[in-house]
Short mmCIF file of C-alpha atoms in Angstrom, two decimals:
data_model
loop_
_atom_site.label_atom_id
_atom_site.label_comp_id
_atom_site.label_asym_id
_atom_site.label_seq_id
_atom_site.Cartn_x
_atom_site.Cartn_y
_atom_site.Cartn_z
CA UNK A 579 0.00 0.00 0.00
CA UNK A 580 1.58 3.59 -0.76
CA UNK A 581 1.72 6.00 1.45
CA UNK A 582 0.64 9.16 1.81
CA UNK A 583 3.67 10.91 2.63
CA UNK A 584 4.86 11.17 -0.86
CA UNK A 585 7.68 13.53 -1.89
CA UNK A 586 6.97 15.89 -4.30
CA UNK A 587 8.43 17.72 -6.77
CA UNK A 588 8.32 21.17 -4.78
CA UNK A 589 10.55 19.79 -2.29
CA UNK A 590 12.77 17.68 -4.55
CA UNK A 591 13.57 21.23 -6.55
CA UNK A 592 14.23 22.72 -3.12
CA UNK A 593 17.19 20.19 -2.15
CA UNK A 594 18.34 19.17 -4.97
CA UNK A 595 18.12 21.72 -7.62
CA UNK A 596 22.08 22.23 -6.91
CA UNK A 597 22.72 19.21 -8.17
CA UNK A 598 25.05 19.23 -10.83
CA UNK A 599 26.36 15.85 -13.27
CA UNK A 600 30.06 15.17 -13.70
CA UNK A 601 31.44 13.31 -16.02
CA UNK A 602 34.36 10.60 -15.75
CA UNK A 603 35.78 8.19 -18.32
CA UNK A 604 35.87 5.67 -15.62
CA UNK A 605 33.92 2.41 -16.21
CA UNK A 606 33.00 1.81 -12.59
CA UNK A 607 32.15 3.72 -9.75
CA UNK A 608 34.26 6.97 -8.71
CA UNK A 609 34.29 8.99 -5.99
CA UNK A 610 36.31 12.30 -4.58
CA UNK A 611 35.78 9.94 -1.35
CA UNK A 612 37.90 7.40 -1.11
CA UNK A 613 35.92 6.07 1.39
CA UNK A 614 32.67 5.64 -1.17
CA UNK A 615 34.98 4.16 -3.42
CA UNK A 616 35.46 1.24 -1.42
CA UNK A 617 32.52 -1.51 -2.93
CA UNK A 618 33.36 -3.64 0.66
CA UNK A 619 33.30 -0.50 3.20
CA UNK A 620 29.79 0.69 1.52
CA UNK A 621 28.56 -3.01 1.67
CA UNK A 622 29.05 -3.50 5.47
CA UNK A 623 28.52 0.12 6.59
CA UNK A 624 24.49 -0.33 4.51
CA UNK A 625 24.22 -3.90 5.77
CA UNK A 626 24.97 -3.03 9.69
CA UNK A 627 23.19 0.16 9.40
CA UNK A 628 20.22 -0.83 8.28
CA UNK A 629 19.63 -4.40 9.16
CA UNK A 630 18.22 -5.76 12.54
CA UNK A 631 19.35 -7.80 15.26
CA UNK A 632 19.11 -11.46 14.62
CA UNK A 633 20.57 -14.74 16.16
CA UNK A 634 22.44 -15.55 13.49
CA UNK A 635 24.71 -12.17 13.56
CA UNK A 636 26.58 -10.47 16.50
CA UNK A 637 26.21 -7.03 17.04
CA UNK A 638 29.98 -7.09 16.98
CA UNK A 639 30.04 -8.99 13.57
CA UNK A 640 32.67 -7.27 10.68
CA UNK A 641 34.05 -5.12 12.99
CA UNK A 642 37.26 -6.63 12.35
CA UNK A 643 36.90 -6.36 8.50
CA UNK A 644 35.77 -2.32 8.65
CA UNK A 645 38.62 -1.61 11.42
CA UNK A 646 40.98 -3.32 8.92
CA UNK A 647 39.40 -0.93 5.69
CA UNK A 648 39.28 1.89 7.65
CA UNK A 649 43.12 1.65 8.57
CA UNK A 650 43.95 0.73 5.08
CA UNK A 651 42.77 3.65 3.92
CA UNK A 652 44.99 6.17 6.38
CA UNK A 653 47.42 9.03 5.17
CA UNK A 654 49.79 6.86 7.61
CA UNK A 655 52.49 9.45 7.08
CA UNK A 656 50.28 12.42 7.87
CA UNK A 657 49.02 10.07 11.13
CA UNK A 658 52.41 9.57 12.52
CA UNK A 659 53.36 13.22 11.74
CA UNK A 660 50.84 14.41 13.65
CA UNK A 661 51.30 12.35 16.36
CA UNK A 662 54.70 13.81 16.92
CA UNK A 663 53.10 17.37 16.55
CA UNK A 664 50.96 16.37 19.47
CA UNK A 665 53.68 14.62 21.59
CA UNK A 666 55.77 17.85 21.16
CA UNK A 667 52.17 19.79 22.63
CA UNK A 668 50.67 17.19 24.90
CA UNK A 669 53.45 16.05 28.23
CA UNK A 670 50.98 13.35 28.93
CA UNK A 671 50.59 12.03 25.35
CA UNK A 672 54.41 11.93 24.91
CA UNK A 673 54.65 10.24 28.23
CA UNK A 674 52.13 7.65 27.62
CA UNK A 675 53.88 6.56 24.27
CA UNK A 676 57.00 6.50 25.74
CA UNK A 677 56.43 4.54 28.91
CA UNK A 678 54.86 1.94 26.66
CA UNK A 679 53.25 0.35 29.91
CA UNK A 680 50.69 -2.17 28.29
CA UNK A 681 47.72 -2.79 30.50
CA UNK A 682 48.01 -6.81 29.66
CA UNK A 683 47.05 -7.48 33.29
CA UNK A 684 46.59 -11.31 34.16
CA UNK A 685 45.02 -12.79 36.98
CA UNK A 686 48.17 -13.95 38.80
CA UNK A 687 48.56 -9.68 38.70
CA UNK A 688 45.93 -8.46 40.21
CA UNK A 689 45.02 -11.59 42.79
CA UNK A 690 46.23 -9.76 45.69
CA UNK A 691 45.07 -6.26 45.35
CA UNK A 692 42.89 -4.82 47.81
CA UNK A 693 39.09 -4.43 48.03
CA UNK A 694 37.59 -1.55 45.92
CA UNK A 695 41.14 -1.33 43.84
CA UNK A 696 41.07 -1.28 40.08
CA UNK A 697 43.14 -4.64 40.44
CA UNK A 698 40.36 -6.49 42.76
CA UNK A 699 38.04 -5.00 40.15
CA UNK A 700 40.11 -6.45 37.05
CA UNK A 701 40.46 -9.36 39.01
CA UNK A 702 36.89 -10.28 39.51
CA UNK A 703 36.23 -9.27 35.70
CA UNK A 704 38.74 -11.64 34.33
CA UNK A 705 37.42 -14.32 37.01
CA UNK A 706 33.95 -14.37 36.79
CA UNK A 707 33.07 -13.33 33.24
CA UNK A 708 36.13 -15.26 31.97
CA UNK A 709 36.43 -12.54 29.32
CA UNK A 710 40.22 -11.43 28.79
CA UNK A 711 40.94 -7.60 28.45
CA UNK A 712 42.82 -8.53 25.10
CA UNK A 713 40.15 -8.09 22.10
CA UNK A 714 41.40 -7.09 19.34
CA UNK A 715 45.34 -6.03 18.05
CA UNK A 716 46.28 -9.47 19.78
CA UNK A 717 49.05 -10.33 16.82
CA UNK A 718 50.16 -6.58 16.95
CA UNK A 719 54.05 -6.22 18.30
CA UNK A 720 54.85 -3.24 19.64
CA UNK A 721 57.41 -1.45 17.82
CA UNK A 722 56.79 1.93 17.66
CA UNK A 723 54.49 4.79 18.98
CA UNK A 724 51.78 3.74 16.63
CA UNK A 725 51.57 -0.07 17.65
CA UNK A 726 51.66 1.01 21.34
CA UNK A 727 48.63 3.36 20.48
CA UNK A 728 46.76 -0.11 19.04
CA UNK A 729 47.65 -2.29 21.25
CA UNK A 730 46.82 -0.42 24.52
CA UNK A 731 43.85 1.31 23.77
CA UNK A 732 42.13 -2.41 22.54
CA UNK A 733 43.32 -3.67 26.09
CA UNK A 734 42.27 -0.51 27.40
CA UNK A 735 38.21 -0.63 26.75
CA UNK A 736 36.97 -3.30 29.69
CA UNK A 737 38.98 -1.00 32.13
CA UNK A 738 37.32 2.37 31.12
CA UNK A 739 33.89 0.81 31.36
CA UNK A 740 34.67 -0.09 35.24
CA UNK A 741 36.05 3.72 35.85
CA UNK A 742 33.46 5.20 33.77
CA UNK A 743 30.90 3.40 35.68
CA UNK A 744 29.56 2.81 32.18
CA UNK A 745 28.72 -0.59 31.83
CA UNK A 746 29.14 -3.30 29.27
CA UNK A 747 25.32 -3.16 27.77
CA UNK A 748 23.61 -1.04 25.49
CA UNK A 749 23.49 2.11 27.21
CA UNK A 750 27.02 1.66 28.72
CA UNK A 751 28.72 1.26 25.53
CA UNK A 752 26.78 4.08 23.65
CA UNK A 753 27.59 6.13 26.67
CA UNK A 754 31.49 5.37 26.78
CA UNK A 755 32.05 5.94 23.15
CA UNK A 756 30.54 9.09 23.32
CA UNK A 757 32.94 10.16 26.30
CA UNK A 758 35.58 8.82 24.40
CA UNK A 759 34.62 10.97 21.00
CA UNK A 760 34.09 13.97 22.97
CA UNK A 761 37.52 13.73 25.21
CA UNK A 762 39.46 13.21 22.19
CA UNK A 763 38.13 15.72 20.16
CA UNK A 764 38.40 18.44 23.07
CA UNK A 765 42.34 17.72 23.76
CA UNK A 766 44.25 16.44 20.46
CA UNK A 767 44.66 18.62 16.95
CA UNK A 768 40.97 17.82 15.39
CA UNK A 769 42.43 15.90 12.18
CA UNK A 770 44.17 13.27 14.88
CA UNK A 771 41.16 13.23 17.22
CA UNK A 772 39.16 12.46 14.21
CA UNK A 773 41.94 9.53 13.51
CA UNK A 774 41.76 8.14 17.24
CA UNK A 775 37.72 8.40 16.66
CA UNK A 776 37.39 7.09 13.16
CA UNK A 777 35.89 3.28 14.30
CA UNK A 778 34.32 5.04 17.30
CA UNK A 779 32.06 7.58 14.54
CA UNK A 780 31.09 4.50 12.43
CA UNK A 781 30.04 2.20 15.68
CA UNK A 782 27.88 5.32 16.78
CA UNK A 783 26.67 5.88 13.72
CA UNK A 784 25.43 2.28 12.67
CA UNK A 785 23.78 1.82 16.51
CA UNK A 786 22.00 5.29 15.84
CA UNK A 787 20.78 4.43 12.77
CA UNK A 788 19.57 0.45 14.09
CA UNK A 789 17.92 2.24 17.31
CA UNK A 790 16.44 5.01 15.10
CA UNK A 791 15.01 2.40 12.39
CA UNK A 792 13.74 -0.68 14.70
CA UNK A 793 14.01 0.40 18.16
CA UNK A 794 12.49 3.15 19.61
CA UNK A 795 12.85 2.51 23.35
CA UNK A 796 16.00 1.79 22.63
CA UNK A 797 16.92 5.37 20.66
CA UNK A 798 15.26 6.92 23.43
CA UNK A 799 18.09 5.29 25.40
CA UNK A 800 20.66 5.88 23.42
CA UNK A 801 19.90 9.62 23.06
CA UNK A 802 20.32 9.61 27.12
CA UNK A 803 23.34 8.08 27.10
CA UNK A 804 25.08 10.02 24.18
CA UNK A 805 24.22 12.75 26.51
CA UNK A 806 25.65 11.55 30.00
CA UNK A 807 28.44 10.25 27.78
CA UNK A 808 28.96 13.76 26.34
CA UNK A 809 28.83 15.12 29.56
CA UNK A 810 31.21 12.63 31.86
CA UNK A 811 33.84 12.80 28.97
CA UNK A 812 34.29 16.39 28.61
CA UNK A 813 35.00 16.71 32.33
CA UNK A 814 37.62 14.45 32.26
CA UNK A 815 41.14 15.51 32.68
CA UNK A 816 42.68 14.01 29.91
CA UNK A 817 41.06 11.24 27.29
CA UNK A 818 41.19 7.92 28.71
CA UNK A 819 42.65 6.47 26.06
CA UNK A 820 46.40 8.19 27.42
CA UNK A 821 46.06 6.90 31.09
CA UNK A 822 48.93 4.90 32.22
CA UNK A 823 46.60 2.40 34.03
CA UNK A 824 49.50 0.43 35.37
CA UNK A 825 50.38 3.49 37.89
CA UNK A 826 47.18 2.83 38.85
CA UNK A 827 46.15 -0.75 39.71
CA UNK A 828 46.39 -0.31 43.76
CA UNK A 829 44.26 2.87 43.59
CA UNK A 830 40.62 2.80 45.15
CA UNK A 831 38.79 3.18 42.51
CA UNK A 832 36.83 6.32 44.20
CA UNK A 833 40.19 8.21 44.33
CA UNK A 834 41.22 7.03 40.53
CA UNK A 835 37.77 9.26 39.79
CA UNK A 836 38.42 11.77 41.69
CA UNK A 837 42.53 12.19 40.48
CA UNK A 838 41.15 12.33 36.70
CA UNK A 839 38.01 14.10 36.79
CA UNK A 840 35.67 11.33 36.26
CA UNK A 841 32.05 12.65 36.86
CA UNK A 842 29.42 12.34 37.37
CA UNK A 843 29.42 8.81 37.40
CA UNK A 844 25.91 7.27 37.32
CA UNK A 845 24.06 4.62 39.22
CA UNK A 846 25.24 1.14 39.28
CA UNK A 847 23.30 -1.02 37.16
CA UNK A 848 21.21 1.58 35.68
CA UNK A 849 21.12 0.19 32.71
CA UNK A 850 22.11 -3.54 33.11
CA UNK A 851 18.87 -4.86 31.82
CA UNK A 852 18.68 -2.74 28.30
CA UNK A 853 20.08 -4.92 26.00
CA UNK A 854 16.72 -6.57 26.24
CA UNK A 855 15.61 -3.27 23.81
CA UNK A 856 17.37 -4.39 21.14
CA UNK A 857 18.10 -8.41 21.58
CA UNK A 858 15.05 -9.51 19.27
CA UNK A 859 14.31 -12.64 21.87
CA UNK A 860 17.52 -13.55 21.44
CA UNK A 861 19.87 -12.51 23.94
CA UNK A 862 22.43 -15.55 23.94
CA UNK A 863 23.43 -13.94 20.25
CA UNK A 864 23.45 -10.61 21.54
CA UNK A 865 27.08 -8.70 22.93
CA UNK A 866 26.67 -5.36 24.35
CA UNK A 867 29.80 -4.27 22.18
CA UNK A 868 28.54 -2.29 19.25
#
């Protein structure tokens, strides 16, 4: 049945009259984004936009396969150029590449640490959920300032959510990559904060888009937590991401919070229950990871 809500000319004058053909000799598609001109990156970017959840596919299927287009399509001389830009501006950028102090903690670690630490806290994560804090870089050696970067900040992600008090669910993880985006974008040059955020803006942007098509509870979530996110990351003292969490794994966690700014911190559990918005019955197939 059509609907009523039909387009019409009028408006289709109005915002696209501008429009203008060019021509190319080209025999296949051709772009002044090189990101459009990739036939795989526009497959999986319409596919996990617009599809729904389902138990046959992850929420956290082809990241690996857009992560890997996205870095193959870098200026990786203008990356690493402007990461020594910002090392020269930033004392505790440089310091965090230079330390190289890779938060690989183990169990044997952190068995010991005190109640309310960040290591009885890692400790009980790596225990009980039998997840490990290494997800994704795992073959990466570090070599250099930009295999530290990959390496860390993939080891780096269970450990925000337990500062952040964001949890690992559907609000949580909207919430903590919208702290991250806005950190990042307040305290390096914008074209490397847009670098540091490039798989962040495309996980935001296909959850938005999912929410906004098939789940409307759940947009109304995610529009609450892109806004506490917003809010907690801005505030803190320096993005996440350059924390040397090594220094502190016999901290209380309370004190961590309070030494980098992290507020306000929300209610425990808040929103431990809302991946049930978006798991289509099928929560055994559903991660909170977007």
């Amino acid at each position: 049945m059509a609907t009523e809500a039909q387009v019409g000319a009028g408006e289709r004058e109005y915002f696209n009259g501008a429009i203008r053909k060019v021509e190319t000799d080209s025999s296949i598609l051709v772009s002044s984004s090189k990101y459009l001109n990739s036939p795989e990156l526009r497959a999986l970017i319409a596919q996990e936009m617009l599809r729904r959840n389902g138990a046959d596919l992850p929420n956290t299927a082809y990241i690996p396969e857009v992560v890997q287009i996205l870095q193959n399509l870098e200026d990786m001389p203008r990356i690493m150029q402007l990461f020594e830009e910002e090392k020269a501006r930033l004392p505790d950028f440089k310091a965090w590449l230079e330390g190289r102090n890779l938060a690989n903690f183990t169990i044997e670690q952190v068995k010991d640490c005190k109640p309310g630490t960040l290591g009885a806290l890692l400790h009980k994560f790596m225990v009980e959920s039998g997840y490990e804090l290494d997800i994704f870089y795992r073959e990466v050696q570090v070599v250099n300032d930009f295999t530290f970067y990959l390496r860390q900040t993939a080891l780096t992600h269970d450990i925000e959510h337990m500062i952040t008090g964001f949890g690992p669910n559907h609000g949580g993880e909207v919430a903590l990559l919208n702290a991250n985006l806005h950190a990042r974008s307040l305290y390096f040059h914008p074209e490397l904060a847009a670098f540091f955020n490039r798989v962040q803006t495309y996980l935001k942007a296909k959850t938005i888009m999912k929410d906004g098509l098939h789940y409307p509870e759940a947009m109304v979530l995610n529009l609450e937590a892109e806004y506490r996110g917003a809010v907690q990351g801005r505030n803190w003292k320096v993005p996440l991401m350059v924390v040397d969490w090594r220094k502190y794994v016999d901290w209380q966690v309370e004190d961590i919070r309070k030494e980098l700014n992290i507020t306000p911190v929300i209610d425990d559990g808040i929103w431990d229950d809302t991946n049930k918005l978006v798991d289509e019955g099928h929560p055994e197939y559903l991660e909170a990871a977007e």
